[in-house]
Amino acid sequence: MQLLYFKENAVDILKKQDLTANIKYYYGNNYWIEQKYPNQKFLLPFSKTEVPEFNLKMENGINDDYDNMVIIYENLKFLTDSQASDERLWSGMAHTIFWDYMQHRWPMPIDKEKRSRHILNNYFFWNSTKAVFLNGLSRLWWYARFTYDENLDDPYELTKYVCENDINGKIFPLLSCAFINNKEVFKNIIKAVKKYEEENNTKLSRNQFDELKKYLNRLSGKVFIDELSSEDIYNKICERIKIIRESSSWKNDVKNVINSIPRDEFTLDDVYLCEKQLQELHPDNFHIKDKIRQQLQFLRDDGFIESIDKGVYRKK
Amino acid sequence: MAMNKNKLFAYPVLTNYTDDYVNVNLVLESTKILEKTKKISKLNYIFQVDDNNIIKLIKERKAKAVLKIYCPATKYRKIIDLTLGTNNIILNNADVNNKVQLESFIILTENIEQFCSESFNIDYRGDTFDLEKGSIIALGNQENVFIEKDIYEFTKVTSVIKVRKSTSDEKGMTVDYSDQNIYVYLPEEEYITYSQYAKHCLEVANSMVILPALIFVFDELSKDDDAFIEYEDCKWFRVIKRKIKDLFNQEFNSNFIKVAGSLLISQRILDFPLKSGFEWIKGKID
């Protein structure tokens, strides 16, 4: 099949000039482009040679993402990063050969206010350094590009992992970290988290993953992460996850103590009354009162409680 | 993402803009000359430093200078080791597109205990620091280079100025130059007339629409030196910058606009459209 890309003028007209007027056409078929712009040659063939015919899966929405990442990357692996970061290619294909896929996977939102933004994000590149991971088609190629690893028995093992682990809530925010653009660093981080989860038979929650991201950001301000070996990254991540998990467990335990207090207002001493109970839950910790004060600060920062006087709190 | 110049470290870091070190020369920058072929781009990067402790660490392979190459468009991020002297950097054009950020550092390759230097500022003199592997001990220059498709080099200025129908009720034309192209918005009626007739009398249309739009953009740019950094990412800016170099052999900055004047620059860029515009009108009337 022939890959088609938009001329710059086409992107300009569809994305800027006529976007609002064209919103109604993003339901149904794509004949409107030729009908509305009969004399404009919007499309150009991407190369002289054709690529083998391939289709994207359109059965289970988001659950097809992994299969579609593999399909698109296997068929378009020849694209250079420069070509694959060109908006004209993906917006051209989204409006032509993959129009039906786009309609299935990225149906127009019911909320009228969100429709133009939906088209800009999914059919074009819109206002973000992460635009290639937002566009409905290019995201498939780029997630595969970042996770494909020929050194693994299954080169798409990490692709599968990110698809099965809250790609929008955990992985996408991680992509805003500058060091992630080093694909080896990205893969080493994902491999380290995956290995930790497998070894400890656990899954990091979205909050825990976010805490890990914050830690890596802080670390990147101090050391040059690109120069750390995969083993260095694994060791640092394991150490940090232990701290994060311990901290989130402490936070929950103190939260439970606060919830058990029958009044909205309470004092530090009220929480200290449960020192023994918390000591039993954390037998290795010998500074329970210090830990309680620390967790109360965290819970205050989280907005769970507010501090109304020295040592006096109110539930929110 | 470029490292913030205001970033603070918990230990002295050698740079050209702080006084953590005294009487130390550091050169970590390119020669600014980019040689381009169809497939690759080449530039030379110079690394020189005369702090004895840092040189010793480099010789013992406990520290090294690195160049970080990052292209925001293609997400390309590569780290290249630098050696003392001139380094020949080769970039594959297929990996990058438009802006490429260059940043250089000297970093530790292993944990170092009691890191110190005779050249530390007196505030730190005698202090030692335990630093971990990967720690940055020197920061070089931050630079941007543009590696773009050859087509941009031959792009006419008029092709980066787009005339569009205004979606607001505003009377008269407005100009927006915050995007990759300069957009001139005309009221609906004027836009319809422009679309139908401009192609038949291009020089007249350029004099009426493109010339004042360009004058407006130059006037606005001349008010703010920061604008020349802000708009560097925009295609229109780079096309005009190149055109000014060709026509005036001058750098594109606010001083140049103030000296040469927006009116003259705009007319020269458009090849003095008044003359040919009037000739067209004359031809019609005669």
XYZ file of C-alpha atoms in Angstrom:
602
model
C 0.000 0.000 0.000
C 1.007 3.587 -0.499
C 1.694 5.732 2.556
C 0.375 9.237 2.068
C 1.351 12.369 3.865
C -0.256 15.768 3.963
C 1.322 18.770 2.320
C 2.121 21.502 4.799
C -0.657 23.583 3.315
C -3.208 20.835 4.062
C -2.199 20.669 7.722
C -2.393 24.423 7.872
C -5.916 24.546 6.441
C -7.367 21.566 8.331
C -5.677 22.274 11.627
C -5.925 26.040 11.784
C -8.118 27.727 9.246
C -11.068 25.334 8.928
C -10.856 23.296 12.134
C -14.039 24.620 13.727
C -16.022 24.409 10.483
C -14.866 20.817 9.913
C -15.631 19.365 13.355
C -18.950 17.969 12.096
C -17.128 15.889 9.466
C -15.112 13.918 12.035
C -18.063 11.542 12.399
C -18.600 8.952 9.690
C -16.535 8.565 6.541
C -13.716 10.738 5.229
C -15.099 11.517 1.765
C -15.610 15.096 2.901
C -11.970 15.986 2.359
C -12.160 15.440 -1.394
C -15.651 16.888 -1.609
C -14.843 20.045 0.321
C -11.414 20.623 -1.189
C -11.804 19.227 -4.739
C -9.056 21.280 -6.333
C -6.523 21.103 -3.549
C -3.969 18.370 -3.846
C -3.572 17.748 -0.126
C -1.729 14.440 -0.258
C 1.619 13.240 -1.507
C 2.994 9.681 -1.601
C 5.534 9.167 1.164
C 7.994 7.295 -1.025
C 8.194 5.765 -4.452
C 8.057 2.264 -3.026
C 4.943 0.847 -1.458
C 4.829 -0.940 1.889
C 3.121 -4.317 2.358
C -0.607 -4.025 3.065
C -1.399 -4.020 6.779
C -4.373 -3.195 8.963
C -4.736 -2.163 12.570
C -6.983 -4.116 14.947
C -10.334 -2.526 15.654
C -12.004 -4.862 18.134
C -11.270 -3.953 21.727
C -10.305 -0.302 21.801
C -7.450 0.324 24.233
C -6.910 -3.440 24.665
C -5.739 -3.619 21.068
C -3.020 -1.028 21.652
C -0.248 -3.557 22.242
C -1.074 -5.549 19.092
C -1.365 -2.354 17.078
C 1.972 -1.051 18.369
C 3.610 -4.253 17.169
C 1.780 -4.152 13.818
C 2.627 -0.523 13.045
C 6.248 -0.759 14.208
C 6.923 -4.019 12.372
C 5.583 -2.510 9.172
C 7.054 0.976 9.529
C 10.301 0.220 11.332
C 12.151 1.717 8.385
C 11.019 5.238 9.298
C 13.792 7.407 10.688
C 13.108 9.305 13.906
C 13.105 12.477 11.858
C 10.429 11.130 9.508
C 8.392 9.686 12.375
C 8.345 13.033 14.154
C 6.824 14.754 11.126
C 3.225 15.745 11.772
C 2.379 15.659 8.074
C 2.948 11.905 7.853
C 0.719 10.903 10.769
C -2.022 13.453 10.119
C -2.038 12.403 6.460
C -2.473 8.723 7.373
C -5.020 9.503 10.122
C -7.216 11.259 7.556
C -6.820 8.578 4.863
C -5.791 4.932 5.197
C -6.306 4.785 8.967
C -9.435 6.941 9.141
C -11.604 3.974 10.203
C -9.126 3.004 12.916
C -9.139 6.577 14.226
C -12.935 6.605 14.288
C -12.974 3.348 16.238
C -10.149 4.023 18.711
C -10.604 7.772 19.136
C -14.335 8.460 18.763
C -15.381 12.087 19.098
C -16.207 13.124 22.665
C -19.809 13.861 23.598
C -18.774 17.105 25.270
C -18.831 19.783 22.524
C -16.173 21.836 24.274
C -13.662 19.008 23.967
C -14.117 18.263 20.272
C -11.632 20.653 18.683
C -8.954 19.733 21.222
C -9.711 16.053 20.565
C -9.094 16.514 16.833
C -5.933 18.540 17.406
C -4.491 15.972 19.814
C -5.423 12.829 17.917
C -5.341 13.795 14.251
C -2.520 16.355 14.422
C 0.377 17.273 16.706
C -0.735 19.737 19.297
C 1.249 22.041 21.518
C 3.257 19.581 23.463
C 6.748 18.187 23.522
C 4.987 14.839 23.943
C 2.742 15.340 20.891
C 4.104 12.214 19.179
C 2.819 10.189 22.138
C -0.615 11.808 21.940
C -1.446 11.613 18.233
C -3.754 8.615 17.749
C -1.407 6.916 15.272
C 2.101 8.171 15.992
C 1.761 7.119 19.656
C 1.618 3.482 18.538
C 4.894 3.790 16.618
C 6.664 5.883 19.255
C 5.765 3.731 22.257
C 7.104 0.749 20.320
C 10.191 2.745 19.319
C 10.936 3.543 22.963
C 10.334 0.013 24.265
C 11.509 -2.256 21.434
C 14.588 -4.147 22.597
C 16.343 -6.578 20.279
C 18.389 -7.966 23.173
C 15.314 -9.508 24.769
C 13.902 -12.895 23.739
C 10.691 -11.078 22.905
C 11.731 -7.642 21.569
C 8.265 -6.317 22.437
C 8.338 -7.518 26.064
C 8.611 -3.972 27.413
C 5.972 -2.733 24.950
C 3.603 -5.281 26.430
C 4.541 -4.265 29.957
C 3.790 -0.556 29.382
C 0.478 -1.399 27.692
C -0.569 -3.564 30.630
C 0.546 -1.107 33.284
C -1.528 2.044 33.122
C 0.179 3.547 30.083
C -1.676 6.864 30.425
C -1.468 7.222 34.193
C 2.050 5.940 34.816
C 4.120 5.776 31.644
C 2.930 8.907 29.791
C 3.754 11.299 32.693
C 7.214 9.731 32.921
C 7.860 10.874 29.347
C 7.983 14.500 30.489
C 11.329 13.815 32.196
C 14.159 15.027 29.951
C 16.444 12.055 30.615
C 13.741 9.665 29.359
C 14.543 10.751 25.821
C 17.612 8.585 26.104
C 15.828 5.415 25.062
C 18.321 3.199 26.875
C 17.644 5.053 30.133
C 13.894 4.714 29.598
C 14.208 0.985 28.953
C 16.485 0.494 31.952
C 13.967 2.240 34.222
C 11.056 0.168 32.918
C 13.120 -3.029 33.186
C 14.103 -2.184 36.779
C 10.495 -1.525 37.863
C 9.304 -4.661 36.087
C 11.996 -6.780 37.716
C 11.247 -5.339 41.149
C 7.532 -6.052 40.715
C 8.198 -9.618 39.595
C 10.662 -10.341 42.395
C 8.376 -8.917 45.048
C 5.127 -10.138 43.526
C 3.652 -6.655 43.617
C 2.517 -3.818 41.348
C 3.354 -0.188 41.935
C 0.282 2.007 42.266
C -0.053 5.162 40.181
C 0.906 7.268 43.227
C 3.946 5.134 43.969
C 5.055 5.338 40.344
C 4.593 9.108 40.487
C 6.768 9.263 43.614
C 9.399 7.233 41.789
C 9.247 9.673 38.860
C 9.768 12.601 41.241
C 12.766 10.835 42.762
C 14.305 10.192 39.324
C 13.793 13.850 38.430
C 15.571 14.923 41.610
C 18.326 12.419 40.948
C 18.790 13.739 37.398
C 19.429 17.194 38.841
C 22.303 15.776 40.832
C 23.839 13.085 38.663
C 23.981 12.438 34.963
C 21.533 9.534 34.703
C 22.625 8.667 31.142
C 25.958 7.537 32.554
C 24.478 5.127 35.113
C 24.594 1.451 34.192
C 21.430 -0.642 34.106
C 22.611 -2.195 37.393
C 23.089 1.258 38.994
C 19.580 2.255 37.902
C 18.104 -1.009 39.164
C 19.765 -0.642 42.574
C 18.694 2.981 42.968
C 15.126 2.198 41.912
C 14.816 -0.789 44.267
C 16.131 1.249 47.170
C 13.705 4.073 46.435
C 10.668 1.811 45.922
C 11.288 0.295 49.363
C 11.255 3.796 50.894
C 8.142 4.784 48.901
C 6.274 1.637 49.885
C 7.241 1.955 53.505
C 6.217 5.587 53.522
C 2.854 4.905 51.861
C 2.228 2.080 54.326
C 2.987 4.430 57.242
C 0.749 7.082 55.780
C -2.148 4.643 55.531
C -1.605 3.402 59.072
C -1.632 6.933 60.521
C -4.643 7.746 58.337
C -6.476 4.773 59.858
C -5.651 6.013 63.343
C -7.036 9.469 62.499
C -10.183 7.950 61.006
C -10.733 6.011 64.219
C -10.834 9.280 66.223
C -14.570 10.106 66.547
C -14.115 13.929 66.384
C -13.161 16.170 63.459
C -10.662 18.062 65.582
C -7.889 16.137 67.276
C -4.497 16.673 68.880
C -1.086 15.142 68.414
C -1.565 13.414 71.776
C -4.717 11.722 70.437
C -2.598 10.116 67.748
C 0.220 9.312 70.196
C -2.326 7.205 72.116
C -2.037 4.682 69.295
C 1.768 4.505 69.532
C 1.649 0.927 70.752
C -0.642 -0.142 67.913
C 1.700 1.448 65.342
C 4.740 -0.102 67.040
C 3.194 -3.545 66.525
C 2.650 -2.780 62.824
C 6.233 -1.507 62.453
C 8.327 -3.537 64.906
C 11.642 -2.447 63.343
C 11.002 1.230 63.921
C 12.071 2.674 67.279
C 11.031 6.273 66.646
C 7.282 5.924 66.409
C 6.427 9.422 67.683
C 8.832 11.051 65.214
C 7.288 9.012 62.431
C 3.766 10.035 63.484
C 4.710 13.729 63.325
C 6.303 13.222 59.900
C 3.227 11.428 58.546
C 0.922 14.138 59.908
C 2.924 16.642 57.869
C 2.557 14.481 54.765
C -1.186 14.105 55.353
C -1.452 17.877 55.830
C 0.429 18.425 52.531
C -1.904 15.935 50.846
C -4.900 17.967 52.092
C -6.255 15.103 54.207
C -6.007 17.176 57.403
C -5.304 20.814 58.231
C -3.202 22.220 61.027
C -5.246 24.743 63.042
C -2.879 25.330 65.977
C 0.343 23.892 67.372
C -0.342 20.170 67.791
C -4.045 20.586 66.867
C -5.486 19.303 63.595
C -8.818 19.128 61.801
C -9.981 16.448 59.353
C -10.913 17.864 55.938
C 15.663 20.167 27.963
C 18.425 22.586 28.709
C 19.896 22.627 32.173
C 18.891 25.738 34.050
C 21.687 28.273 34.480
C 20.250 29.219 37.848
C 20.460 25.666 39.098
C 22.254 25.403 42.401
C 24.597 22.629 43.412
C 25.535 21.579 46.946
C 29.205 21.737 45.986
C 31.383 23.960 43.748
C 30.828 23.479 40.027
C 33.151 24.938 37.412
C 31.313 27.169 34.921
C 31.956 30.365 33.017
C 29.160 32.209 34.806
C 29.772 31.443 38.500
C 32.732 32.057 40.766
C 32.822 28.662 42.487
C 36.316 28.350 40.982
C 38.776 31.202 40.523
C 41.428 31.685 37.843
C 40.410 28.565 35.923
C 39.778 28.578 32.205
C 37.078 26.330 30.836
C 36.203 26.035 27.169
C 33.355 23.694 26.339
C 31.730 25.022 23.190
C 31.345 24.507 19.468
C 33.090 26.521 16.782
C 29.576 27.535 15.601
C 30.377 26.330 12.069
C 27.990 23.660 10.901
C 28.882 21.745 7.758
C 25.923 19.988 6.211
C 25.660 17.311 3.574
C 22.508 15.495 2.572
C 23.013 12.752 5.152
C 25.187 14.161 7.917
C 25.982 17.379 9.731
C 29.407 18.068 11.192
C 30.672 20.509 13.746
C 33.754 20.884 15.887
C 33.470 20.995 19.651
C 36.306 22.336 21.748
C 37.144 21.155 25.247
C 39.850 22.823 27.297
C 40.267 23.114 31.046
C 43.243 24.078 33.200
C 42.221 23.010 36.699
C 44.879 20.544 37.862
C 42.535 18.413 39.939
C 39.992 18.030 37.153
C 42.728 17.228 34.614
C 44.110 14.625 37.009
C 40.686 13.037 37.439
C 40.239 12.928 33.664
C 43.648 11.323 33.162
C 42.824 8.732 35.815
C 39.467 8.153 34.063
C 37.613 9.118 37.193
C 35.967 11.993 35.337
C 35.177 12.774 31.721
C 33.732 15.510 29.572
C 30.529 14.686 27.740
C 28.398 16.428 25.160
C 24.653 15.931 25.405
C 22.898 16.228 22.063
C 19.136 16.548 22.250
C 16.574 17.133 19.542
C 13.128 18.011 20.985
C 11.321 17.127 17.741
C 12.679 13.604 17.291
C 13.334 12.868 20.994
C 16.912 12.095 20.010
C 19.210 12.223 23.022
C 22.770 11.063 22.741
C 25.779 11.452 24.986
C 29.201 11.712 23.359
C 32.476 11.529 25.272
C 34.774 14.485 24.589
C 38.546 14.454 24.651
C 40.740 17.430 25.470
C 41.186 19.567 22.353
C 38.972 19.666 19.285
C 36.307 16.995 18.842
C 34.719 16.261 15.512
C 30.990 15.721 16.071
C 28.984 14.016 13.360
C 25.210 13.937 13.414
C 23.054 11.730 11.270
C 20.429 14.023 9.720
C 17.845 11.245 9.882
C 18.012 11.339 13.689
C 17.253 15.011 14.101
C 14.978 17.688 12.763
C 15.221 21.457 13.190
C 16.469 22.507 16.622
C 19.236 20.503 18.240
C 20.366 21.459 21.738
C 23.974 20.998 22.746
C 25.061 20.942 26.366
C 28.383 19.855 27.783
C 29.487 18.750 31.208
C 32.369 17.221 33.068
C 31.031 14.385 35.181
C 32.467 11.827 37.577
C 32.660 8.249 36.356
C 32.959 6.813 39.859
C 32.237 7.805 43.450
C 34.863 10.267 44.684
C 35.487 10.939 48.343
C 36.985 14.224 49.504
C 36.657 15.986 46.152
C 38.455 19.347 46.301
C 40.463 21.787 44.211
C 43.123 24.403 44.869
C 41.100 26.655 42.608
C 37.928 26.611 44.700
C 36.633 30.030 45.633
C 37.978 31.083 49.029
C 34.530 30.355 50.512
C 35.132 26.658 49.809
C 38.902 26.593 50.301
C 39.834 23.583 52.440
C 36.384 22.007 52.099
C 36.025 18.552 50.601
C 32.946 16.857 49.158
C 31.939 13.221 48.774
C 30.400 12.950 45.331
C 28.718 10.005 43.675
C 29.202 8.599 40.205
C 27.525 10.748 37.568
C 27.850 13.988 39.552
C 28.391 17.100 37.432
C 31.588 18.966 38.325
C 31.682 21.413 35.400
C 29.088 22.895 33.058
C 29.884 24.101 29.543
C 27.930 26.300 27.164
C 24.364 25.641 26.072
C 23.931 26.081 22.348
C 21.283 25.466 19.720
C 21.979 24.464 16.147
C 19.372 24.049 13.440
C 19.514 21.090 11.119
C 16.637 21.424 8.763
C 15.506 20.119 5.469
C 17.378 21.739 2.592
C 14.084 22.957 1.245
C 13.975 25.623 3.974
C 17.134 27.147 2.661
C 15.464 27.999 -0.602
C 12.107 28.928 0.867
C 10.853 32.354 -0.168
C 9.841 34.717 2.592
C 6.357 35.029 1.072
C 5.808 31.285 1.518
C 6.049 31.608 5.299
C 3.458 34.387 5.334
C -0.046 32.948 5.096
C -3.142 35.020 4.457
C -6.204 33.679 6.235
C -9.814 34.593 6.903
C -10.287 36.189 10.299
C -12.628 34.341 12.635
C -13.247 37.413 14.778
C -15.367 40.469 13.983
C -12.340 42.717 14.003
C -12.170 45.246 11.178
C -8.968 45.505 9.169
C -6.104 43.048 9.119
C -4.349 41.496 12.100
C -1.027 39.667 12.219
C -0.036 36.654 14.326
C 3.611 35.552 14.271
C 3.572 33.179 17.234
C 3.460 30.039 15.059
C 5.728 28.448 12.446
C 4.368 30.823 9.772
C 3.292 34.450 9.993
C -0.494 34.592 9.674
C -2.199 37.667 8.259
C -5.918 37.613 9.066
C -8.299 39.554 6.819
C -12.015 40.240 7.394
C -14.208 37.774 5.485
C -15.119 40.057 2.580
C -11.549 41.263 2.034
C -10.304 37.683 2.326
C -12.684 36.459 -0.392
C -11.539 39.266 -2.705
C -7.895 38.530 -1.861
C -8.293 34.791 -2.607
C -9.923 35.489 -5.955
C -7.729 38.289 -7.262
C -4.363 38.289 -5.473
C -2.912 35.637 -7.774
C -3.546 37.893 -10.781
C -1.839 40.939 -9.282
C 0.635 39.528 -6.799
C 2.811 42.626 -6.465
C -0.198 44.829 -5.718
C -1.484 42.340 -3.164
C 1.989 42.058 -1.607
C 2.155 45.847 -1.265
C -1.290 45.995 0.326
C -1.104 42.981 2.620
C 2.329 41.377 2.991
C 4.413 44.563 3.163
C 2.543 46.167 6.105
C 2.416 42.784 7.863
C 6.203 42.427 7.618
C 6.743 46.016 8.795
C 4.511 45.263 11.800
C 6.476 42.097 12.670
C 9.840 43.880 12.424
C 8.576 46.790 14.531
C 7.352 44.400 17.218
C 10.585 42.378 17.212
C 12.732 45.493 17.521
C 11.088 46.286 20.864
C 12.340 43.181 22.591
C 15.784 41.542 22.410
C 14.409 38.345 24.003
C 12.069 37.905 21.030
C 15.073 36.892 18.922
C 15.587 33.881 21.186
C 11.877 33.203 21.644
C 11.087 32.983 17.932
C 14.237 31.145 16.897
C 12.191 27.917 16.816
C 9.764 29.356 14.250
C 10.310 28.577 10.597
C 9.399 32.116 9.464
C 12.089 33.520 11.740
C 14.815 31.298 10.337
C 13.762 31.958 6.729
C 13.842 35.740 7.315
C 17.126 35.478 9.228
C 18.698 33.683 6.279
C 17.258 36.187 3.813
C 18.679 39.099 5.817
C 22.083 37.441 5.834
C 21.864 37.062 2.027
C 20.609 40.573 1.325
C 22.353 42.664 3.965
C 25.143 40.367 5.211
C 24.005 41.289 8.728
C 22.920 39.398 11.814
C 19.180 39.521 12.493
C 18.756 41.366 15.792
C 16.934 44.385 17.205
C 19.891 46.659 16.557
C 19.898 45.757 12.862
C 16.170 46.568 12.586
C 16.639 49.886 14.381
C 19.530 50.899 12.129
C 18.183 49.671 8.788
C 14.517 50.391 9.554
C 11.507 48.082 9.233
C 10.261 49.823 6.113
C 13.455 49.410 4.107
C 14.067 45.810 5.278
C 10.515 44.775 4.370
C 10.692 46.372 0.916
C 14.045 44.773 0.110
C 12.864 41.357 1.262
C 9.844 41.638 -1.033
C 12.024 43.036 -3.838
C 10.391 46.490 -3.782
C 6.839 45.474 -4.704
C 5.584 49.063 -5.179
C 7.338 49.531 -8.495
C 6.024 46.363 -10.107
C 2.637 46.900 -8.431
C 2.226 50.327 -9.978
C 3.423 49.036 -13.317
C 0.668 46.414 -13.188
C -1.938 49.086 -12.401
C -0.530 51.329 -15.118
C -0.766 48.478 -17.613
C -4.430 47.972 -16.733
C -5.395 51.642 -16.965
C -3.366 52.499 -20.051
